[in-house]
Amino acid sequence: MTFLRVIIATATAAALTAHPQPAAAPSVQVLRNTLVDPRAIYFVSYDGLVNQATFQQDGILTHAGHQYTAWYTADRSAMIARRTYNGTAQPGPWQTLKLPHRLTADDSHNVISLGVSRQDGRLHIAMDTHNTAVHYVKSAPGLVNAATWSLAQFGPVQRTLDGVGLGDITYPQFLATPEGRLQLSYRTGGSGNGTNELAEYDNGTWTRLGRWQSATGTYTTAHGGSTTRNMYLHGLDYGPSGRLHAAYTWREGNFGVICAPGGISNHDTGYVYSDDRGRTWKTANDATAAVTGTGTQVSINTPNQVVDPLNPDHALMNQEAQAVDSQGRPHVLISYVPGRFTQCVTDFVAGRRANARNFHLRRLADGTWRKVEVPVPLQAFGRSRLVLDARDNAYVIMPGGRIVAASAAAGWSDWTLRYDAAGLNAFGEIVVDDSAARTTGVISLAYQERSSGTTPSPLRVLDVRLLG
């Protein structure tokens, strides 16, 4: 493999306490905390909750003066709620609908993702899939622009996209193109042997664009080799110029490549982009890496696709976070156990809880990449989210709801704890609506309270102002 050059830096920060000392990093202000459901379903699977996975795209979103969120309630029913919300005025009460579907498996992969097709004003819902056919629902046209809504405005639960079959999939994620088309990213195949594909909704019709990533190729370490893998996306986001950015990590099918059986075979951070709505993909040095729907696909052997090399012995998390700044440059959040703690993580979950750290990786104007450690211990297994405000200040929302921030003016080197989440009692990952981060400067954090066994617990939304 060929690697692009990465500059590694050490971050300096103010004292990381519940009441941090003044620093250049931006602050945050909690505005309100609202109850969505007092009895959301609760079970721990893959060390996470089915209602709370940062890779949901989106689990909570705002469009045309309404905010939407979706989850499974105590009786396993899929729920959707909305409230009037513009990020500035006091929001209205949550209005809740129960969809005609119940969660089929106690599996935290089977999340609910929401998307909006701006062309026709429909709300789209993809849910409850882990290597199975998707459960898909769409609303009547115009619903997201209407003052009222009802269950009668939603169609039946389908196992295809209006007749377009995707096969067995995982991780359905919606993204809107700049001109208002709606796309769906998803994985076919499984962990360690899977591929990423795209479908597109345009003028009321779904089209399967096809595969753009290959599972084939050879990867070798000192411990062994692997000939299959899958790409886990850290994000799939359009920037201000219309460029589609995709950062990712690889997971090998053969765990023999790792130093100990309790680890995970995730390795490296890769990056590609598309300037034609996901049809053609290029590496950071502008070489064509893939043409969607053809045999030319991003693979482990694609030159220059790795921008931050890391071997699979450091408990690197898959599907962390990505954002694009006002200059169109990608920022990627990754987390792993740094080498100063160990060169061989023998327990993926315990090792991350004890020693994992977040790292902020960004592309510079000259095409190189700069990486800075966020000097706040993760103290958790799961993923964080990355948000950029109108001034490109960065905010990391960590598991449990802690918020760490850094300023663009300081080159994102002044990471400081700004919210310690005391009293939230949030379990694991936080689902974030950052659609108004660059306009009103307010984000919403959906979280579920910690419980035990299978006892349902409250699902809540915390509104936070970014004071950058």
Tab-separated table of C-alpha atoms in Angstrom, residues 436-443 464-466:
chain	number	residue	atom	x	y	z
A	436	ALA	CA	-28.388	24.103	12.593
A	437	ALA	CA	-24.830	24.214	13.948
A	438	ARG	CA	-23.683	26.672	11.256
A	439	THR	CA	-26.819	28.854	11.288
A	440	THR	CA	-28.323	29.191	14.767
A	441	GLY	CA	-25.387	27.581	16.552
A	442	VAL	CA	-27.618	25.071	18.335
A	443	ILE	CA	-27.272	21.286	18.269
A	464	VAL	CA	-27.013	22.870	23.410
A	465	ARG	CA	-25.831	26.249	22.131
A	466	LEU	CA	-22.329	26.403	20.654
